[in-house]
PDB file of C-alpha atoms in Angstrom:
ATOM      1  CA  UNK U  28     -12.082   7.129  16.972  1.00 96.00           C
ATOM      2  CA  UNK U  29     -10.513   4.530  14.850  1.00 98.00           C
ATOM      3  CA  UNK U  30      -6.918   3.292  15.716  1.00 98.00           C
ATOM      4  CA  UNK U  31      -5.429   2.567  12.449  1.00 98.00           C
ATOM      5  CA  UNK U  32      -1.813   1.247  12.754  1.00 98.00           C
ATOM      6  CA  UNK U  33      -0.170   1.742   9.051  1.00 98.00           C
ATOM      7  CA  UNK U  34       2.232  -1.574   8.766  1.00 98.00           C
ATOM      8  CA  UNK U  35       4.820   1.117   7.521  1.00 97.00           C
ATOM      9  CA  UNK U  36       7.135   4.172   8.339  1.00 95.00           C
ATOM     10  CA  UNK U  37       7.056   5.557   4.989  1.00 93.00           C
ATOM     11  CA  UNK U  38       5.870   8.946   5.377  1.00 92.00           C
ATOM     12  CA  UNK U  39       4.692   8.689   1.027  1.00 91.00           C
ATOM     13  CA  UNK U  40       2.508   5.633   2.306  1.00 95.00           C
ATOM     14  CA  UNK U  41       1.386   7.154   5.780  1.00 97.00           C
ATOM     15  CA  UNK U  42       0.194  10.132   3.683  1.00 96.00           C
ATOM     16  CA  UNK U  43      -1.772   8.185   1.816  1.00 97.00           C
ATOM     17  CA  UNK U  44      -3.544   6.265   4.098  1.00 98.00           C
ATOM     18  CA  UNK U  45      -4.577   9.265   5.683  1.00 98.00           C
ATOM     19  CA  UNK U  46      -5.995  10.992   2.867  1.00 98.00           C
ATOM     20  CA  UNK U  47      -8.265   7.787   2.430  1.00 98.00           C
ATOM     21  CA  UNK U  48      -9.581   7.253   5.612  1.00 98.00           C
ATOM     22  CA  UNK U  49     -10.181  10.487   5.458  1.00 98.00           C
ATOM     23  CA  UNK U  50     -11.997  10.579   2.320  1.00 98.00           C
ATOM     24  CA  UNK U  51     -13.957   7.584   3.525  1.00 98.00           C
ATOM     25  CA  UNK U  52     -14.174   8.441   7.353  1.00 97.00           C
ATOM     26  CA  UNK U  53     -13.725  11.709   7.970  1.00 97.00           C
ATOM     27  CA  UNK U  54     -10.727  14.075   9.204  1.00 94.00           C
ATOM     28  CA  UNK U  55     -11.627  13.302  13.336  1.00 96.00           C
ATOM     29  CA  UNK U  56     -12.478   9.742  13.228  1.00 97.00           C
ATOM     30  CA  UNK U  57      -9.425   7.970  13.295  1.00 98.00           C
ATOM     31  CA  UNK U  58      -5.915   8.179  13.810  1.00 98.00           C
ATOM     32  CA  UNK U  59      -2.674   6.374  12.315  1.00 98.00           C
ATOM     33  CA  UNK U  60       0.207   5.327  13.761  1.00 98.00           C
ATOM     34  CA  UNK U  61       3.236   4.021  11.829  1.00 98.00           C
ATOM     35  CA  UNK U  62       4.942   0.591  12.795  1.00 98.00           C
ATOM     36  CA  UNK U  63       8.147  -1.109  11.368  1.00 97.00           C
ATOM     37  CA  UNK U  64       7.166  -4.517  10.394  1.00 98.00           C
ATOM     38  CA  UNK U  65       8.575  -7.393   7.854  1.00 96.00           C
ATOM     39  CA  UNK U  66       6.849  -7.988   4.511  1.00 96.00           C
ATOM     40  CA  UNK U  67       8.545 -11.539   4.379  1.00 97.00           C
ATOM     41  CA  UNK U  68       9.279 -10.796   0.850  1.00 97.00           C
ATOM     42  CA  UNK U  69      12.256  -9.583  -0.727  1.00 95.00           C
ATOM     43  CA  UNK U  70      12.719  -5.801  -0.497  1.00 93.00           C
ATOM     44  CA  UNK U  71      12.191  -5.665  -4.320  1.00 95.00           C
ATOM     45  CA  UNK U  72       9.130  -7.994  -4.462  1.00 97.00           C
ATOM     46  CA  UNK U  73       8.669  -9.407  -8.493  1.00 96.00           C
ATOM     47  CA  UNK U  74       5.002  -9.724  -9.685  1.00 97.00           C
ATOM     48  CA  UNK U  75       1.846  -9.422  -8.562  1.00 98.00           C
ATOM     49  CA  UNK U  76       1.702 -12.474  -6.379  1.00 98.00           C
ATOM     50  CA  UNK U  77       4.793 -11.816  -4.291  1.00 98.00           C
ATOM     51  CA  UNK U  78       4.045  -8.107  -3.749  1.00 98.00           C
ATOM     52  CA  UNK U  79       0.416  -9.015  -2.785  1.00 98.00           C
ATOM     53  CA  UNK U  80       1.719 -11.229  -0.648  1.00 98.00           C
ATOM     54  CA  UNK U  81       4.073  -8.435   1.128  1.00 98.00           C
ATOM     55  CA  UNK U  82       1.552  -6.669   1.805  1.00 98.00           C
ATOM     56  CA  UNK U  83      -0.539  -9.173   3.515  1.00 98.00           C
ATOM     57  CA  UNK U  84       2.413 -10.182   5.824  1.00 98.00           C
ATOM     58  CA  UNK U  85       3.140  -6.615   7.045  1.00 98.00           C
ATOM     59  CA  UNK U  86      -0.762  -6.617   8.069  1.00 98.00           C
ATOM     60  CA  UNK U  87      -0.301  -9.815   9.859  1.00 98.00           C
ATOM     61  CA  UNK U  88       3.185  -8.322  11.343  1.00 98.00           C
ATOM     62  CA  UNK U  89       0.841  -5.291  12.139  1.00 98.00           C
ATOM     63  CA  UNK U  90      -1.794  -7.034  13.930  1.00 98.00           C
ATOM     64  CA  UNK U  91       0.397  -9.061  15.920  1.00 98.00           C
ATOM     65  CA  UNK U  92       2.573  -5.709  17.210  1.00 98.00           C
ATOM     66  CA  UNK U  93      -0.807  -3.621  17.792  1.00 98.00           C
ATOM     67  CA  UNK U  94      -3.407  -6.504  18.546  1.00 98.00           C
ATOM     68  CA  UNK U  95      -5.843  -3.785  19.731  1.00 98.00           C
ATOM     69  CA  UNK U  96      -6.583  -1.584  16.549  1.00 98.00           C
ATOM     70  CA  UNK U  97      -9.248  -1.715  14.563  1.00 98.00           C
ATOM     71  CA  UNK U  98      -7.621  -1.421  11.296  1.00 98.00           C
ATOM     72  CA  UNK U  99      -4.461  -2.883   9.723  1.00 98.00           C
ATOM     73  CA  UNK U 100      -2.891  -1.527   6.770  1.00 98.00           C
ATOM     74  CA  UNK U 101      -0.185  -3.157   4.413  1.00 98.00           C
ATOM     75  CA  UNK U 102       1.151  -1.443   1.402  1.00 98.00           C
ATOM     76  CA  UNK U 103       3.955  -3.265  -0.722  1.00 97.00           C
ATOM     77  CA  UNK U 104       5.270  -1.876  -3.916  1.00 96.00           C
ATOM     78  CA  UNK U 105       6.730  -4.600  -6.719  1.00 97.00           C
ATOM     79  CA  UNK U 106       7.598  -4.785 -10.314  1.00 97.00           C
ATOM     80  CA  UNK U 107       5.553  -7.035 -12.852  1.00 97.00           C
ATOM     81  CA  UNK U 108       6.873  -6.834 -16.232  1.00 94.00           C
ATOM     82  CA  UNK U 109       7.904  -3.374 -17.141  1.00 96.00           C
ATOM     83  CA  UNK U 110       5.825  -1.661 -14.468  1.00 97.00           C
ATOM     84  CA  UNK U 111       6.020  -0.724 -10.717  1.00 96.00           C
ATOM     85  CA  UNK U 112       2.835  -0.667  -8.703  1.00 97.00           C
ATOM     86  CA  UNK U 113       1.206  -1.645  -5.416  1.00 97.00           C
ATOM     87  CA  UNK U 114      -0.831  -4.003  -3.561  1.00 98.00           C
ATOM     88  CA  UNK U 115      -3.061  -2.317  -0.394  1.00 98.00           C
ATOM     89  CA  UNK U 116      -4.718  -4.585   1.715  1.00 98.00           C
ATOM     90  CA  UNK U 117      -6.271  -2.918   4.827  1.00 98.00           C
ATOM     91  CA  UNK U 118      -8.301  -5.634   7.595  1.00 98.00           C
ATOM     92  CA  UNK U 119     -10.123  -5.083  10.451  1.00 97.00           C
ATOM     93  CA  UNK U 120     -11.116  -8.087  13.001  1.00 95.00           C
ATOM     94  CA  UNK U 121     -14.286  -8.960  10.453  1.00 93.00           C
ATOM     95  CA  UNK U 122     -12.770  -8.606   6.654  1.00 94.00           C
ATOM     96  CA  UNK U 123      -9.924  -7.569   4.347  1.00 97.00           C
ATOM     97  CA  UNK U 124      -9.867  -5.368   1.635  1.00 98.00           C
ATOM     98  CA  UNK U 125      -7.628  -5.119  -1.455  1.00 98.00           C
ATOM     99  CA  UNK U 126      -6.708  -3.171  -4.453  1.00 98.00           C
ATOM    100  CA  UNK U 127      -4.166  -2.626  -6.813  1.00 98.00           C
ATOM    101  CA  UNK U 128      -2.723   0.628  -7.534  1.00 98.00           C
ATOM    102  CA  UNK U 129      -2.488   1.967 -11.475  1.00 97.00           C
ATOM    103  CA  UNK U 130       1.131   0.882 -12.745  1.00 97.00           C
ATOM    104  CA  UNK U 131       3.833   2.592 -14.524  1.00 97.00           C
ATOM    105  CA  UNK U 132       5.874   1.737 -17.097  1.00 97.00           C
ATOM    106  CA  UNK U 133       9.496   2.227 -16.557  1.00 97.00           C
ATOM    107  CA  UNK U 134      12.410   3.079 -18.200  1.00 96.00           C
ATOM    108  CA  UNK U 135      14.914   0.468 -20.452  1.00 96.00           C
ATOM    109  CA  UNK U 136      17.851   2.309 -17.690  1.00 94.00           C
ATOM    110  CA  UNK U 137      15.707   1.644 -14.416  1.00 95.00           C
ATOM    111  CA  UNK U 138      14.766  -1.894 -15.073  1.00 95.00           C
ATOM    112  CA  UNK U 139      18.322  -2.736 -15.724  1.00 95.00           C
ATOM    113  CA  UNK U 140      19.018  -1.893 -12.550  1.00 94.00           C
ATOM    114  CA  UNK U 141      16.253  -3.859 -10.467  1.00 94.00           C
ATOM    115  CA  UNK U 142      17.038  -7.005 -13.241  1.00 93.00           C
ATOM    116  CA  UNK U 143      20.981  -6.721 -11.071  1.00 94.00           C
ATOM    117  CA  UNK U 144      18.577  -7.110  -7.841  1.00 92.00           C
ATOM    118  CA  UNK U 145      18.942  -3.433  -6.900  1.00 92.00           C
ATOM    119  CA  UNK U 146      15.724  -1.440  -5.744  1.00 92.00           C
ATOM    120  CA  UNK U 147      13.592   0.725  -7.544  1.00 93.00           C
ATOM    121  CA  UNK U 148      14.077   3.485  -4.740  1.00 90.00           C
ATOM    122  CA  UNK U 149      17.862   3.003  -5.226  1.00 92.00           C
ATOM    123  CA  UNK U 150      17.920   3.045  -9.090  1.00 94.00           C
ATOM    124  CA  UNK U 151      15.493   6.057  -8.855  1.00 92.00           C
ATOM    125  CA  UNK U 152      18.226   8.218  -6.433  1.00 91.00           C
ATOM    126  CA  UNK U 153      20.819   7.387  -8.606  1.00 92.00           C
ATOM    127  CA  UNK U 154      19.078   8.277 -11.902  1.00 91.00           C
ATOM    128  CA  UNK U 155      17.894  11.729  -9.632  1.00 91.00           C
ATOM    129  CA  UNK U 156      20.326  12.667  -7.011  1.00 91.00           C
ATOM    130  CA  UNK U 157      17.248  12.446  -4.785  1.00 87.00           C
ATOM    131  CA  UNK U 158      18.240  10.966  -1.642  1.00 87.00           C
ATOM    132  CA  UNK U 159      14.843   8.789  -0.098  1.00 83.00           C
ATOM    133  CA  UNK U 160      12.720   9.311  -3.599  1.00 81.00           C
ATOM    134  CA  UNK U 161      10.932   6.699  -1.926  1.00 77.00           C
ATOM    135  CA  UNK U 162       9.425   8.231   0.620  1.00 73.00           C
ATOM    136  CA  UNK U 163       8.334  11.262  -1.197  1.00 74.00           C
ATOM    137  CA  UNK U 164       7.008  11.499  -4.824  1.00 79.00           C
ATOM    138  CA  UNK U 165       8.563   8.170  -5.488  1.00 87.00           C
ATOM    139  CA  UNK U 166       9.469   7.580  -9.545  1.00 92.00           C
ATOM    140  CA  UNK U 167       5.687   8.366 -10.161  1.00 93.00           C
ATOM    141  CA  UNK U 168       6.329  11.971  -9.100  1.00 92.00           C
ATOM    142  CA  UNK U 169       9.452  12.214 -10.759  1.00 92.00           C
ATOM    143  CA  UNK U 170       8.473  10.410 -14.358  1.00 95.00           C
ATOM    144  CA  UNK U 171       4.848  12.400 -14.316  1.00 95.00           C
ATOM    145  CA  UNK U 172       6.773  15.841 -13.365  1.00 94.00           C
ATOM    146  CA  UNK U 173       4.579  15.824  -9.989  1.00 92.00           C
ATOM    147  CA  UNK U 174       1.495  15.489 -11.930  1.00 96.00           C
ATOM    148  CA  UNK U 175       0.795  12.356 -10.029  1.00 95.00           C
ATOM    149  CA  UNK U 176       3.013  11.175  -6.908  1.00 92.00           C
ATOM    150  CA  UNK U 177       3.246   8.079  -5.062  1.00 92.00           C
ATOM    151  CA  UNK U 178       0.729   9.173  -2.732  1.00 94.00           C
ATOM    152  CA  UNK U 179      -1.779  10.332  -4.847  1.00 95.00           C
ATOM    153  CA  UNK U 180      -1.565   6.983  -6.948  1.00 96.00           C
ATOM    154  CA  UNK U 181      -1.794   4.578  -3.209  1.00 97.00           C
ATOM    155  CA  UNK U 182      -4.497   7.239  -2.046  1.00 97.00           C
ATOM    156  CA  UNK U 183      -6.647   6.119  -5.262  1.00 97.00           C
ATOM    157  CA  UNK U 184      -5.721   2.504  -4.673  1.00 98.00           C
ATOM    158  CA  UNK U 185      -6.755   3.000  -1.129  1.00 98.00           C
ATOM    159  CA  UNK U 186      -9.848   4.356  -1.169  1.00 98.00           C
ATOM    160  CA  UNK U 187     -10.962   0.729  -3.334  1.00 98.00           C
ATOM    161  CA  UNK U 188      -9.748  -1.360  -0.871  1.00 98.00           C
ATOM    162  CA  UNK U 189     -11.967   0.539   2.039  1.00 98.00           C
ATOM    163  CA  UNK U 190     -14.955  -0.168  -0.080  1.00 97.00           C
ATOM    164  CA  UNK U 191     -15.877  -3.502   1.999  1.00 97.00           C
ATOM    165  CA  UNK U 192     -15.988  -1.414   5.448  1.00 96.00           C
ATOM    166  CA  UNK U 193     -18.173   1.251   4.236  1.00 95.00           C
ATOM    167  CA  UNK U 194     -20.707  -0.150   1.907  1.00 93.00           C
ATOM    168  CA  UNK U 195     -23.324  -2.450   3.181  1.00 90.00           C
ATOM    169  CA  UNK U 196     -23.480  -5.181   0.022  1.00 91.00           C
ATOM    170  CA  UNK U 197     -20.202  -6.243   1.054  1.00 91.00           C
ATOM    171  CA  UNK U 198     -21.718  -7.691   5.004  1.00 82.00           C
ATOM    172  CA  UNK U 199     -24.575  -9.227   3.150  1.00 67.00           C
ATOM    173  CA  UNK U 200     -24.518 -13.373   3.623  1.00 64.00           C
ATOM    174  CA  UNK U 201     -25.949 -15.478   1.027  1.00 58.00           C
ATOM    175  CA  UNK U 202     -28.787 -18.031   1.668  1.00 57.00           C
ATOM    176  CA  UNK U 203     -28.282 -21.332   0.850  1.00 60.00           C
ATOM    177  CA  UNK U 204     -32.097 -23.079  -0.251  1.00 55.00           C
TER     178      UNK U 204
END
């Protein structure tokens, strides 16, 4: 059985990493446990780079809290442009995978709000009355009326970035002549 430590305690996030491993694993082959660790970014990351790059340092923080697992998983959420999305990035001891989730545009009233330097999860529970929209549908649920949620967008994402542990092309070495 796979020990998969999720470099998060977002239960939106911890859902989702479930549902992919399972997808790609099955239900009994693994099982996740949640840990607290630092992205090294700021809590609202901006663009691609620096929320890629959150979500590489909570696997590092991940590995270096639970050494023993076999997988590592980072998920950081940022805003490029006029969007919010997420970077996944999942390692084991022998490779790292990565993906992208699908963005969302967001409203003129929202991105007011993170251009102050406030969160997205903050500007969200004010717009809602929602306390912790984060950690459940997240603004995808809420500006798709639950027709997509923050999980099911990560899951998606997910799934992509476990391609290189399943799929065979992905070990192959090429031969230098």
């Amino acid at each position: 059985m796979y020990h998969v430590v999720a470099a998060t305690t977002n239960p939106a996030k911890i859902k989702a990493i479930a549902m992919a491993f399972e997808d790609i694993f099955g239900a009994e082959a693994f099982r996740i446990e949640g840990v607290d660790v630092d992205s090294g970014v700021p809590s609202q990351p901006i663009g691609s780079n620096e929320t890629r790059t959150g979500a590489r340092h909570r696997v590092i923080g991940a590995r270096q809290v639970r050494p023993e697992a076999d997988f590592w998983v980072g998920v950081e959420a940022g805003i490029e442009d006029n969007m919010t999305f997420a970077w996944m990035v999942i390692e084991n001891m022998h490779q790292r995978g990565e993906s992208r989730s699908a963005s969302l545009m967001l409203p003129e009233i929202i991105l007011q709000g993170i251009n102050q330097g406030s969160e997205l999860g903050d500007e969200m529970e004010k717009l809602t009355g929602i306390a912790e929209v984060k950690r459940k549908g997240g603004a995808i649920g809420i500006f798709t009326a639950g027709k997509l949620t923050r999980t099911s967008v990560y899951h998606q994402a997910l799934v992509l970035a476990l391609a290189p542990f399943h799929n065979s092309v992905y070990q192959v070495r090429t031969q230098t002549h």
